[in-house]
Short mmCIF file of C-alpha atoms and ligand atoms in Angstrom, two decimals:
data_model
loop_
_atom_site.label_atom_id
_atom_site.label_comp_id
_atom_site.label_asym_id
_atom_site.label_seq_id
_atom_site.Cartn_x
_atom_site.Cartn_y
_atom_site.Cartn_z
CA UNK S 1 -5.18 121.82 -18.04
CA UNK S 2 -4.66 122.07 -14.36
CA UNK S 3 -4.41 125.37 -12.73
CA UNK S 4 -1.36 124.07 -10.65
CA UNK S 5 -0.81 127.35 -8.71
CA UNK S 6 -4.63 127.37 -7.64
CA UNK S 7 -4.21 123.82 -6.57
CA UNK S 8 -1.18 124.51 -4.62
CA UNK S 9 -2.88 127.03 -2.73
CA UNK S 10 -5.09 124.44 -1.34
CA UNK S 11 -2.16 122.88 0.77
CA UNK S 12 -0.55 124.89 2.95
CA UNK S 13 2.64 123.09 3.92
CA UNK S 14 3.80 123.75 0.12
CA UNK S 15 4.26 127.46 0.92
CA UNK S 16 6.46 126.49 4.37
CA UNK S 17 10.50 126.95 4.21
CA UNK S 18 12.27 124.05 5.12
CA UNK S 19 16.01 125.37 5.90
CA UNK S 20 15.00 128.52 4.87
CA UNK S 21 14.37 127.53 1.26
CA UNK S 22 11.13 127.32 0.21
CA UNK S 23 9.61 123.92 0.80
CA UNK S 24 10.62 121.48 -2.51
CA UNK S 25 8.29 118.28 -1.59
CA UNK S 26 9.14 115.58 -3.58
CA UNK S 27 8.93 112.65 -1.07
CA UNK S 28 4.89 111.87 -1.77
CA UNK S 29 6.00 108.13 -2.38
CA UNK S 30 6.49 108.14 1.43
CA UNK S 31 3.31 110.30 2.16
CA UNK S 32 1.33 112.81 0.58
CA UNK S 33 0.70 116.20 1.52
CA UNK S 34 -2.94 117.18 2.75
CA UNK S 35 -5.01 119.63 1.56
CA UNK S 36 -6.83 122.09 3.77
CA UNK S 37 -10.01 120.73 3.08
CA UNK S 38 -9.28 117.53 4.70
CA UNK S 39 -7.15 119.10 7.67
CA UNK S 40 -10.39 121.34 7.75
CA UNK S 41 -13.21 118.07 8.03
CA UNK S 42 -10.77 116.47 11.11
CA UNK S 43 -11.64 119.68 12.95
CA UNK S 44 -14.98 119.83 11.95
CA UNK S 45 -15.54 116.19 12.75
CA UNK S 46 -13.78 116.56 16.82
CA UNK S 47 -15.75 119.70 16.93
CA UNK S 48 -19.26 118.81 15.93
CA UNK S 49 -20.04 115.22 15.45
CA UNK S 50 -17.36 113.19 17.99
CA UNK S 51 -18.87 110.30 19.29
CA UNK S 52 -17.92 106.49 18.85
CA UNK S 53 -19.70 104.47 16.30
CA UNK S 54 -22.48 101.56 15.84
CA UNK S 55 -23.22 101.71 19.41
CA UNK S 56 -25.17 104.82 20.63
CA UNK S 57 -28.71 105.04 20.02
CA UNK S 58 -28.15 108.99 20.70
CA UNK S 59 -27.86 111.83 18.21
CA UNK S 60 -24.26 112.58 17.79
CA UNK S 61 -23.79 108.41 17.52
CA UNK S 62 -25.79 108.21 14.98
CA UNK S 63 -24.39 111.17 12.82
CA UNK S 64 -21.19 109.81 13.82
CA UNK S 65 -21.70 106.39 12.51
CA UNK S 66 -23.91 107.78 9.14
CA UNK S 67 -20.47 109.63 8.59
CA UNK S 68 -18.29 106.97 8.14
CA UNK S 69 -20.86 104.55 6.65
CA UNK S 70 -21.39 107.24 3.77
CA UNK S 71 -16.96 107.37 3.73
CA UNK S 72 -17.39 103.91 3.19
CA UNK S 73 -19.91 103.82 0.48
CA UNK S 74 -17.97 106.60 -1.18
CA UNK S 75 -14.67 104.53 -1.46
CA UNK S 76 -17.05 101.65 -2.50
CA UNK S 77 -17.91 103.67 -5.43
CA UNK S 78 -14.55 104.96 -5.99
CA UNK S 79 -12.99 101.44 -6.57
CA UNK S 80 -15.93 100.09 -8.19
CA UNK S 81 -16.51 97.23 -5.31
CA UNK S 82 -19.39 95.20 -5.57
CA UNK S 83 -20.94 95.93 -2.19
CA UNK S 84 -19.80 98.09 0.86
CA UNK S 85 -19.42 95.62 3.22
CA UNK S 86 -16.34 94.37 0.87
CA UNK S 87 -14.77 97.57 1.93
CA UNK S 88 -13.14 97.00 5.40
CA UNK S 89 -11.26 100.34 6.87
CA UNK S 90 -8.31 99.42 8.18
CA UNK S 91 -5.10 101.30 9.32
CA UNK S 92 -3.15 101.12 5.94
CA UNK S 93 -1.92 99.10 3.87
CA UNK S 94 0.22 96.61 6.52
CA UNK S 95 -2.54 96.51 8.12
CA UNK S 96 -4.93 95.60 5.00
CA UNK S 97 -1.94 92.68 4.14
CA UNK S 98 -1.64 91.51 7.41
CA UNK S 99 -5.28 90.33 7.76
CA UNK S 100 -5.13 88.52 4.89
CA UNK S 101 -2.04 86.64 5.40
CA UNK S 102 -3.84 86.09 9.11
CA UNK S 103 -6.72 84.82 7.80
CA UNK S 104 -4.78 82.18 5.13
CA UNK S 105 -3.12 80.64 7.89
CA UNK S 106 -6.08 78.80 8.52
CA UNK S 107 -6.19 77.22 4.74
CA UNK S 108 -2.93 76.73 3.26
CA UNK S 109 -1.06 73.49 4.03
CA UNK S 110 2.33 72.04 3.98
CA UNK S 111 3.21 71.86 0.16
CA UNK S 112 1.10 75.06 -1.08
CA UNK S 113 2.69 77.90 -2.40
CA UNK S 114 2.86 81.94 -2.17
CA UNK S 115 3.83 83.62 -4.97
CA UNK S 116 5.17 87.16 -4.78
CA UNK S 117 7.14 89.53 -6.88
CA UNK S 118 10.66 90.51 -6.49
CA UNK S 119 9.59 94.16 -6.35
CA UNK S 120 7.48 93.87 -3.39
CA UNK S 121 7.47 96.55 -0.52
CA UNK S 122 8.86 94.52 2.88
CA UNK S 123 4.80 95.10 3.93
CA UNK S 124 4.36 92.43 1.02
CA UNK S 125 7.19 90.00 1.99
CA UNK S 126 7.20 89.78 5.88
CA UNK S 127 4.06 88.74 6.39
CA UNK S 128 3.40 85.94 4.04
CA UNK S 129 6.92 85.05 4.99
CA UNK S 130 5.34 84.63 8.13
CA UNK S 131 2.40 82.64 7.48
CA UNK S 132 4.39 80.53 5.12
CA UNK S 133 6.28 79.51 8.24
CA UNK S 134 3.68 79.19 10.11
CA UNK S 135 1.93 77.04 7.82
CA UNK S 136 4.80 75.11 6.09
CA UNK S 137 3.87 76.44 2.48
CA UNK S 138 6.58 77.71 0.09
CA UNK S 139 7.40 81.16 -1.00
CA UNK S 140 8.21 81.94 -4.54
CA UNK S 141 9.87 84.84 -6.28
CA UNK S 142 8.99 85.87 -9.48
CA UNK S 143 12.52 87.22 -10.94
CA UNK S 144 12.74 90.77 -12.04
CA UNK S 145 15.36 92.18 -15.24
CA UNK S 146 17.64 95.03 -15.57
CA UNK S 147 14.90 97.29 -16.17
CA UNK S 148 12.81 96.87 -13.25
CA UNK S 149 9.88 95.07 -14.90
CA UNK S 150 8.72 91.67 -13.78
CA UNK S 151 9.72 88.31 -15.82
CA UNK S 152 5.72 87.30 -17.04
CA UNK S 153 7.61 84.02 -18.67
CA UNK S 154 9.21 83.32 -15.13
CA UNK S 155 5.91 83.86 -13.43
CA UNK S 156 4.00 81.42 -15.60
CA UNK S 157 6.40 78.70 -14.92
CA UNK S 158 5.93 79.28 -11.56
CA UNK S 159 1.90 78.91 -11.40
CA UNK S 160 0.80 75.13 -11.16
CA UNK S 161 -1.81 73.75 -9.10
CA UNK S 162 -0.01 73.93 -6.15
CA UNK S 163 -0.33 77.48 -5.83
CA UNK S 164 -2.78 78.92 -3.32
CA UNK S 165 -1.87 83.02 -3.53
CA UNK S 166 -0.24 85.41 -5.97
CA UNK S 167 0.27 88.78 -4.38
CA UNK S 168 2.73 91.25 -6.24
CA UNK S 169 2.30 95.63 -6.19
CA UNK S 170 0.00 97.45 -9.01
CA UNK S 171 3.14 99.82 -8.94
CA UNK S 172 6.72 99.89 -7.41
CA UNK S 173 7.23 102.32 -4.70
CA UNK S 174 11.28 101.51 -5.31
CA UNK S 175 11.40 102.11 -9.22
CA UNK S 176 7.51 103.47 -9.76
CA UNK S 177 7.17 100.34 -12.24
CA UNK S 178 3.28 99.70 -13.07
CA UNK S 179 3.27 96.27 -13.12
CA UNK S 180 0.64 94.13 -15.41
CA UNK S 181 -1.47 93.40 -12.71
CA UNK S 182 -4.55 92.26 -14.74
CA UNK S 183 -2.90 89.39 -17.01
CA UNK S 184 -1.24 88.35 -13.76
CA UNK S 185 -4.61 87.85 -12.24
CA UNK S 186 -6.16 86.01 -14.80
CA UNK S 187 -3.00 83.90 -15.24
CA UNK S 188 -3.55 83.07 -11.21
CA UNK S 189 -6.80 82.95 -11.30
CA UNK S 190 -6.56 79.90 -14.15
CA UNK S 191 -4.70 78.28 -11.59
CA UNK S 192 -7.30 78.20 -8.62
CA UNK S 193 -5.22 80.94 -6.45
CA UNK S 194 -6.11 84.25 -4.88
CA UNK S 195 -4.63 87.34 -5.68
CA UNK S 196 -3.94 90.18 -3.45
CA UNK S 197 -2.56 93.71 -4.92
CA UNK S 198 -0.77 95.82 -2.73
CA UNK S 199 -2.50 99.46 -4.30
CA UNK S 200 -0.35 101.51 -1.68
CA UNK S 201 1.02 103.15 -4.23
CA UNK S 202 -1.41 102.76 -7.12
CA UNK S 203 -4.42 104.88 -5.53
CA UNK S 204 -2.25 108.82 -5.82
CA UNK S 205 -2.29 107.86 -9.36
CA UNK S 206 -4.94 106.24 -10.45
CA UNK S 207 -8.50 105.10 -9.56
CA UNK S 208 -8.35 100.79 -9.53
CA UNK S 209 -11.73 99.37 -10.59
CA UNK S 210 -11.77 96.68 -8.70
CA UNK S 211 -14.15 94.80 -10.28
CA UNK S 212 -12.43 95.03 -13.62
CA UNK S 213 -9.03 94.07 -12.07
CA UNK S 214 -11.14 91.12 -10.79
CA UNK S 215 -8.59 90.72 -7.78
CA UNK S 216 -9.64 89.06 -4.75
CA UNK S 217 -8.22 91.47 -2.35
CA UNK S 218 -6.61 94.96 -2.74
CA UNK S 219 -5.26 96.61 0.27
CA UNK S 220 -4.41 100.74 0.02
CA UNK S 221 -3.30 103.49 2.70
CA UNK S 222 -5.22 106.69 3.12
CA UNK S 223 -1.99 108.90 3.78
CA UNK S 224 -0.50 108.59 0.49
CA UNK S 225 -3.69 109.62 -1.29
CA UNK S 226 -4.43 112.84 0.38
CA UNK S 227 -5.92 111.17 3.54
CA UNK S 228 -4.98 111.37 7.09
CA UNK S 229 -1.90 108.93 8.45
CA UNK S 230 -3.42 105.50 9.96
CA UNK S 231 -6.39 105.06 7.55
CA UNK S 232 -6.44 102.83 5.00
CA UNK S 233 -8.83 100.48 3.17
CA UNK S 234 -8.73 96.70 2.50
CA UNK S 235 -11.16 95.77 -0.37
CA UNK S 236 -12.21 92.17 -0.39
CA UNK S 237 -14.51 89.71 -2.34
CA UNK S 238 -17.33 89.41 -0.47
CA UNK S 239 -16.85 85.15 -0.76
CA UNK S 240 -12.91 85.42 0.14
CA UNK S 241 -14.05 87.63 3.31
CA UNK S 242 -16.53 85.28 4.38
CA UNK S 243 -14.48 82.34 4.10
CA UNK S 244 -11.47 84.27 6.33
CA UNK S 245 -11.42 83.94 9.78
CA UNK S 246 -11.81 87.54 11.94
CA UNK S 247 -7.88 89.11 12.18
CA UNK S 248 -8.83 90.46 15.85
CA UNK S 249 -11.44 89.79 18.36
CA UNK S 250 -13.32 92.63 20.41
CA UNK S 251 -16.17 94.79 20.02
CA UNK S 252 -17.95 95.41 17.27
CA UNK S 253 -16.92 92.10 15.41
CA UNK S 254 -19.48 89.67 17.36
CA UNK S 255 -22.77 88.89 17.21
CA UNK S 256 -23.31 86.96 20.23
CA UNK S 257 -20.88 86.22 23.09
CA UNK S 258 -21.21 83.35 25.75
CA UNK S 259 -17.98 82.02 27.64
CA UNK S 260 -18.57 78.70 25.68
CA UNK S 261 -18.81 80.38 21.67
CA UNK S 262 -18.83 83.38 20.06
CA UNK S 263 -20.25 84.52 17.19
CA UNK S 264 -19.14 87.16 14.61
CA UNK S 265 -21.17 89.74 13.42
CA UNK S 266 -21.86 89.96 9.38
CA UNK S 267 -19.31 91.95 6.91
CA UNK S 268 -17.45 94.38 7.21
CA UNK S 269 -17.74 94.66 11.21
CA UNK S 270 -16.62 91.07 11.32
CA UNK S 271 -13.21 92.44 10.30
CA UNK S 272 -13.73 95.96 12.30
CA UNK S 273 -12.99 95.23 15.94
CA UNK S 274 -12.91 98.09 18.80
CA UNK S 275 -13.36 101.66 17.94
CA UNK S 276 -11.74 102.59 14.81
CA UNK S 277 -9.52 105.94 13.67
CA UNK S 278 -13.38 107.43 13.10
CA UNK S 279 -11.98 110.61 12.15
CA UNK S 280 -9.55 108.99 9.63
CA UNK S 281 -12.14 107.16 8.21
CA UNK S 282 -14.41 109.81 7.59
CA UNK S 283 -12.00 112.19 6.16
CA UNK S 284 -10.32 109.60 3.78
CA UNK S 285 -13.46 110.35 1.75
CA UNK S 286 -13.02 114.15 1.96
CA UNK S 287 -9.54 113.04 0.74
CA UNK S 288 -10.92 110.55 -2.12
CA UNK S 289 -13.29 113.51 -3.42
CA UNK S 290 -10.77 115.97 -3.40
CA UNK S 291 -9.12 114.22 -5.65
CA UNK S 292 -11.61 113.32 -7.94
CA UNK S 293 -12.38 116.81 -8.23
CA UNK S 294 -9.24 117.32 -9.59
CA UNK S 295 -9.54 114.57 -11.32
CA UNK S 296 -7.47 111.36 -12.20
CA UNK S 297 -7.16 111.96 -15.91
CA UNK S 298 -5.57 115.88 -15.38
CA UNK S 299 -3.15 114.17 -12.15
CA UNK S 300 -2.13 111.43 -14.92
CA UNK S 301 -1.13 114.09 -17.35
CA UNK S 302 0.38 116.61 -14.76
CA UNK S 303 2.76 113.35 -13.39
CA UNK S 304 3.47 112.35 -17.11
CA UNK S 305 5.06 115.50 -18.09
CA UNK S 306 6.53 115.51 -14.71
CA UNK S 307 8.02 112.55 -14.87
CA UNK S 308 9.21 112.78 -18.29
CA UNK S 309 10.90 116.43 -17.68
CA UNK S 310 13.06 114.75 -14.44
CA UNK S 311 14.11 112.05 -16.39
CA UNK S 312 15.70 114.11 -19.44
CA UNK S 313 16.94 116.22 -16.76
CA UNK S 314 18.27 114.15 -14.44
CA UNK S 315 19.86 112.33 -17.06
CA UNK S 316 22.14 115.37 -17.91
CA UNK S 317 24.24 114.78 -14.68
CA UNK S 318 27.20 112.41 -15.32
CA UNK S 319 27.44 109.18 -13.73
CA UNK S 320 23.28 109.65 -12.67
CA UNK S 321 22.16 106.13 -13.42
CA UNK S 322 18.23 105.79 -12.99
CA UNK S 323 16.97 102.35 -11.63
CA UNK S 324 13.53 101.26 -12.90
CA UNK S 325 13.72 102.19 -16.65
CA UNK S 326 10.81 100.02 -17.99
CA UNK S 327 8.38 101.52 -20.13
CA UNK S 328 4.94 101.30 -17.76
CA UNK S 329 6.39 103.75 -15.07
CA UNK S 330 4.47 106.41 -12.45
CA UNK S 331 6.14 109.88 -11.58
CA UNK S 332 8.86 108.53 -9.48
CA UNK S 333 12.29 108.63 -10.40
CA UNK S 334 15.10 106.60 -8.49
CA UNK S 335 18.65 107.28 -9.17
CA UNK S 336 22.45 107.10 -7.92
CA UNK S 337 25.47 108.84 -9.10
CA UNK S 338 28.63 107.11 -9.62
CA UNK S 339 30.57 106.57 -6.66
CA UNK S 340 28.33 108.97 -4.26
CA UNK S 341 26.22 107.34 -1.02
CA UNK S 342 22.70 108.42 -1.74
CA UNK S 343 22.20 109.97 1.75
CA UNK S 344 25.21 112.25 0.96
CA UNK S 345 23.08 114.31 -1.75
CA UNK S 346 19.62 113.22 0.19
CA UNK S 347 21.23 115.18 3.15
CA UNK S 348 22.99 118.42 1.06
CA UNK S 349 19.96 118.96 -0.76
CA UNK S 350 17.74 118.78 2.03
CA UNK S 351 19.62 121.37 3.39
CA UNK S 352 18.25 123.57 0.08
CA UNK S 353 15.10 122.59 1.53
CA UNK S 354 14.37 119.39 -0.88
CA UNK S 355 12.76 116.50 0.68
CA UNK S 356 13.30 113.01 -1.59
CA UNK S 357 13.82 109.88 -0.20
CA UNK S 358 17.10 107.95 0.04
CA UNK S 359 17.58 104.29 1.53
CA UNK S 360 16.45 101.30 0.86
CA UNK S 361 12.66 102.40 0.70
CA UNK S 362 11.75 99.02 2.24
CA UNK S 363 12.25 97.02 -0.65
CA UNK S 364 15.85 95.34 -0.10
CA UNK S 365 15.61 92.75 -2.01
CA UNK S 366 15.27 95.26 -4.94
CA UNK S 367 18.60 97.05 -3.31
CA UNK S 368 20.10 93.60 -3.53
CA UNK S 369 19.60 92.81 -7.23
CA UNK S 370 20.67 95.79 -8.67
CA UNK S 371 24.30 95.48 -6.10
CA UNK S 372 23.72 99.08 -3.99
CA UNK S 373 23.03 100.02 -0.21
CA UNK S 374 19.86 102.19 -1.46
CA UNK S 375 18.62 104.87 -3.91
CA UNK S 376 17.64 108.61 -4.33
CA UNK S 377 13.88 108.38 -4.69
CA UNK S 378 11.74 111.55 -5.69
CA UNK S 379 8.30 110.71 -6.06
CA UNK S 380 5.90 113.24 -7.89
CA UNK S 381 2.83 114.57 -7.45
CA UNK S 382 -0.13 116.23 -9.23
CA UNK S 383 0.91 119.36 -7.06
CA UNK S 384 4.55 119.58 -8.12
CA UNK S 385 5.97 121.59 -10.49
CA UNK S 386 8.68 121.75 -13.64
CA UNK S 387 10.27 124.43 -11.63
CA UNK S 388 10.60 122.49 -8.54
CA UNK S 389 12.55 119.54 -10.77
CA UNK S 390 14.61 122.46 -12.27
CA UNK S 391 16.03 123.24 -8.71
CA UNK S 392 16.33 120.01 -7.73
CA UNK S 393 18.51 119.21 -10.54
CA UNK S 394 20.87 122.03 -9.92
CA UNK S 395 20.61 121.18 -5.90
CA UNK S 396 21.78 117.88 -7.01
CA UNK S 397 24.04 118.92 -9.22
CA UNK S 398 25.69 120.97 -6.23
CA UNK S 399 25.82 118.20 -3.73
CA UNK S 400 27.51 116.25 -6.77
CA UNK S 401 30.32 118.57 -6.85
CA UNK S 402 30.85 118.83 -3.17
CA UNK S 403 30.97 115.55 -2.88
CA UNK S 404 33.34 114.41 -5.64
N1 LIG Y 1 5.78 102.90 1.34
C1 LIG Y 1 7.50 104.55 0.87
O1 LIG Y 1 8.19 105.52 1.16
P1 LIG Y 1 1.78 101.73 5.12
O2 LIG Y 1 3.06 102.02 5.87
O3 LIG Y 1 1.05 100.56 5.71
O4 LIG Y 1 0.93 102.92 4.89
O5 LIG Y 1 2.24 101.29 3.62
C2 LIG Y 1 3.17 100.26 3.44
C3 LIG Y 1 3.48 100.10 2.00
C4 LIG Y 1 3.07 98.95 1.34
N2 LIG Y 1 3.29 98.77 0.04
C5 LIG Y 1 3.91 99.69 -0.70
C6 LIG Y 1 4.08 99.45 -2.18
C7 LIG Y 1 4.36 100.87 -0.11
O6 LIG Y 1 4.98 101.79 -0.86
C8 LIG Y 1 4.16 101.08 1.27
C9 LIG Y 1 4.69 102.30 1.96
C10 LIG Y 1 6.38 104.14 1.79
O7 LIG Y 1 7.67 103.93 -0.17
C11 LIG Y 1 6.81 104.12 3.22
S1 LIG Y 1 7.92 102.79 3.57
#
C-alpha cells in the first residue's frame, strides 16, 4: 500500500491554494506535477555540471555528456529497448511523431496507405496527414463504437498489402481507453507495415516493454511522467532508424562535412542535431526513477481504485454522461452533463480551486463522433486522493446547480 500522504509531500505544488482553496490537481492528462527531487537535479545540474555535450574534451563536458548518456541508458532499460542508441531524446512526443512521419516521406508512394485510429491525439493525425499529402498515400480511419473502444474487425479489413504504417495511441488521452496495442501490431506487422505507438499517455501508467510490444517506433513526453516540459523520448528499431533519413541537419548529426556531401554520424546522434534540452534530458531519468521507486504496480492500484471511486461517484449526478466507457480504461474520466457547456463547470469549479480539463483535448474528431463541442476531462494520478474526487463531485455538483 502506498503511503499517499508521504508521497504527496514530495511535490510541493500539491500543498499550493489555487483561489484560495487548496490546490485539487486533477489535470495530469495535460501534464504532471514534479516532484522535488527532479526540480532539485535541474538545479543541481545548472549549478555543478553545465556545459554542452559530445564536444568538450574538458572536465565539466565530459560529466556533462556521461550525464545524459547514463539518462539515456536508464530509459533504455526502463522500456526494455534493445540498444541505447534506439533511444533518441527528443522534445516530446510531437516531436518523437514528427520525425517519423519526416523520415517516411522519403518511402511511401502514391497508392500506399496510413492507417490510424479514430482516437488519435491531433499530434497523431496532422502529421501523417501531412506526409500523406506530401507523398500522395492514403489515410485510413479505423472506426471507433459507442464505448470508445476501437473496431479490431474494421481494422483488419483495412490491412492489405498496400499498407505501409499503422500508428494508433497505447491509451486515449480523450476517454483514457487502453487500446490493444499488441494484437494490432502483430496484425500490421503480418501485413509488411510499421507501427508507431503514440505512449504520451501510456508511460504515467505503465512501464511499455518495448521489445515485447515489438513496435517499430514508440514516441513518449517527459512532462507527463514526472519529467521536465520539452523532453521526451522517441524509441526506434535500430533497422527502421537506420533506414530513415536525419529529421534536421546541424551539429552533432554528421560525421564528415564538405560543401559537395555530408555524412551523418552513427545512431542516436544521427537523429540529435544542435545542443539538446541537456538538463531535460538528464532529469527525465531522475523523473523515470522516481517513479519506479514508487513503483508501477502500487501507481496501477492507487489509479484503479481512483478511477473506479470517480466513476460511481460521478455517476450519482443526473444527466452526467461519461464518454469512454469500455472496459480497458486508465484513471481518466471524461464527462458532460445534460444541457451544460463543459467550460461552464471547468470554470466554477476552478474557482474552488479544481484544475480538470475541458475542450476538445486535441482529439476533435473524437468530439465529432460522439455530436459535442468538448468534454470535462479529470485525469488521475498516483498522487491523488479519494478525498480530492469527493470535493470535486460536490464542486461539480455546485456548478450544476448554478448553472441549471
Ligand atoms: N496531450 C492532453 O491534455 P506533447 O505536447 O508533444 O508533449 O504531447 C502531445 C500528445 C500526443 N499524444 C497524446 C495521446 C497526448 O495526450 C498528447 C498531449 C495533452 O491530453 C496536451 S494536448
Amino acid at each position: 500500500m502506498l503511503d499517499i500522504q508521504k508521497i504527496r509531500a514530495d511535490f510541493p505544488i500539491l500543498s499550493e491554494k489555487v483561489n484560495g482553496k487548496p490546490l485539487v490537481y486533477f489535470d495530469n492528462g495535460a501534464t504532471s506535477q514534479k516532484p522535488q527531487i527532479v526540480i532539485d537535479a535541474i538545479a543541481t545540474y545548472y549549478q555543478e555540471i553545465n556545459a554542452n555535450i559530445h564536444r568538450g574534451v574538458h572536465t565539466l563536458s565530459q560529466l556533462a555528456t556521461d550525464a545524459y548518456e547514463i539518462s539515456r541508458v536508464k530509459i533504455q532499460h526502463h522500456i526494455n529497448a534493445k540498444f541505447s542508441h534506439e533511444v533518441l531524446f527528443t522534445s516530446g512526443t510531437t516531436h518523437g511523431i514528427n520525425l517519423v512521419t519526416n523520415g517516411f516521406a522519403s518511402i511511401l508512394k502514391p497508392g500506399d496507405e496510413v492507417i490510424v485510429s479514430s482516437l488519435e491525439h491531433h499530434s497523431n493525425i496532422v502529421p501523417w496527414q501531412m506526409l500523406c499529402e506530401k507523398t500522395g498515400a492514403t489515410l485510413k480511419v479505423i472506426p471507433m463504437d459507442e464505448n470508445g473502444e476501437l473496431i479490431m474487425n474494421a481494422f483488419d479489413a483495412l490491412l492489405s498489402e498496400k499498407t505501409k504504417v499503422v500508428t494508433v495511441n497505447h491509451i486515449s488521452n480523450a476517454l483514457g481507453i487502453i487500446n490493444p496495442i499488441k494484437y494490432m501490431i502483430e496484425k500490421a506487422h503480418a501485413v509488411g507495415a510499421a507501427v508507431l505507438i503514440d505512449g504520451a499517455q501510456a508511460v504515467p501508467h505503465l512501464k511499455p516493454d518495448v521489445q515485447d510490444l515489438d513496435c517499430d517506433f514508440y514516441a513518449f513526453s517527459g512532462h507527463k511522467m514526472c519529467g521536465p516540459t520539452g523532453t521526451g523520448i522517441l524509441y526506434g528499431k535500430e533497422e527502421w532508424l537506420n533506414k530513415l533519413p536525419p529529421y534536421q541537419g546541424g551539429g552533432e548529426m554528421i560525421k564528415e562535412v564538405t560543401f559537395e556531401k555530408t555524412t551523418y554520424a552513427d545512431l542516436p546522434h544521427k537523429f540529435e542535431a544542435g545542443t539538446p534540452n541537456i538538463a531535460g534530458g538528464i532529469v527525465l531519468g531522475t523523473a523515470v526513477d522516481y517513479l519506479n521507486h514508487i513503483g508501477f504496480h502500487n501507481i496501477q492500484k492507487q489509479e484503479e481504485k481512483l478511477l473506479e471511486h470517480a466513476t460511481k461517484r460521478l455517476l450519482e449526478i443526473e444527466g452526467l454522461k461519461i464518454y469512454g466507457t469500455g472496459k480497458n480504461k486508465a484513471s481518466v474520466v471524461s464527462f458532460n452533463i445534460d444541457g451544460i457547456h463543459p467550460y461552464d463547470i471547468g470554470s466554477i469549479i476552478d474557482k474552488l480551486g479544481i484544475a480538470v480539463r475541458t475542450g476538445h483535448h486535441c482529439a476533435q474528431p473524437i468530439m465529432n463522433f460522439f455530436c459535442i463541442p468538448g468534454t470535462i476531462r479529470a485525469s488521475f494520478s498516483f498522487y491523488n486522493t479519494i478525498e480530492e474526487i469527493d470535493i470535486m463531485v460536490e464542486a461539480v455538483k455546485k456548478a450544476k446547480t448554478m448553472l441549471s
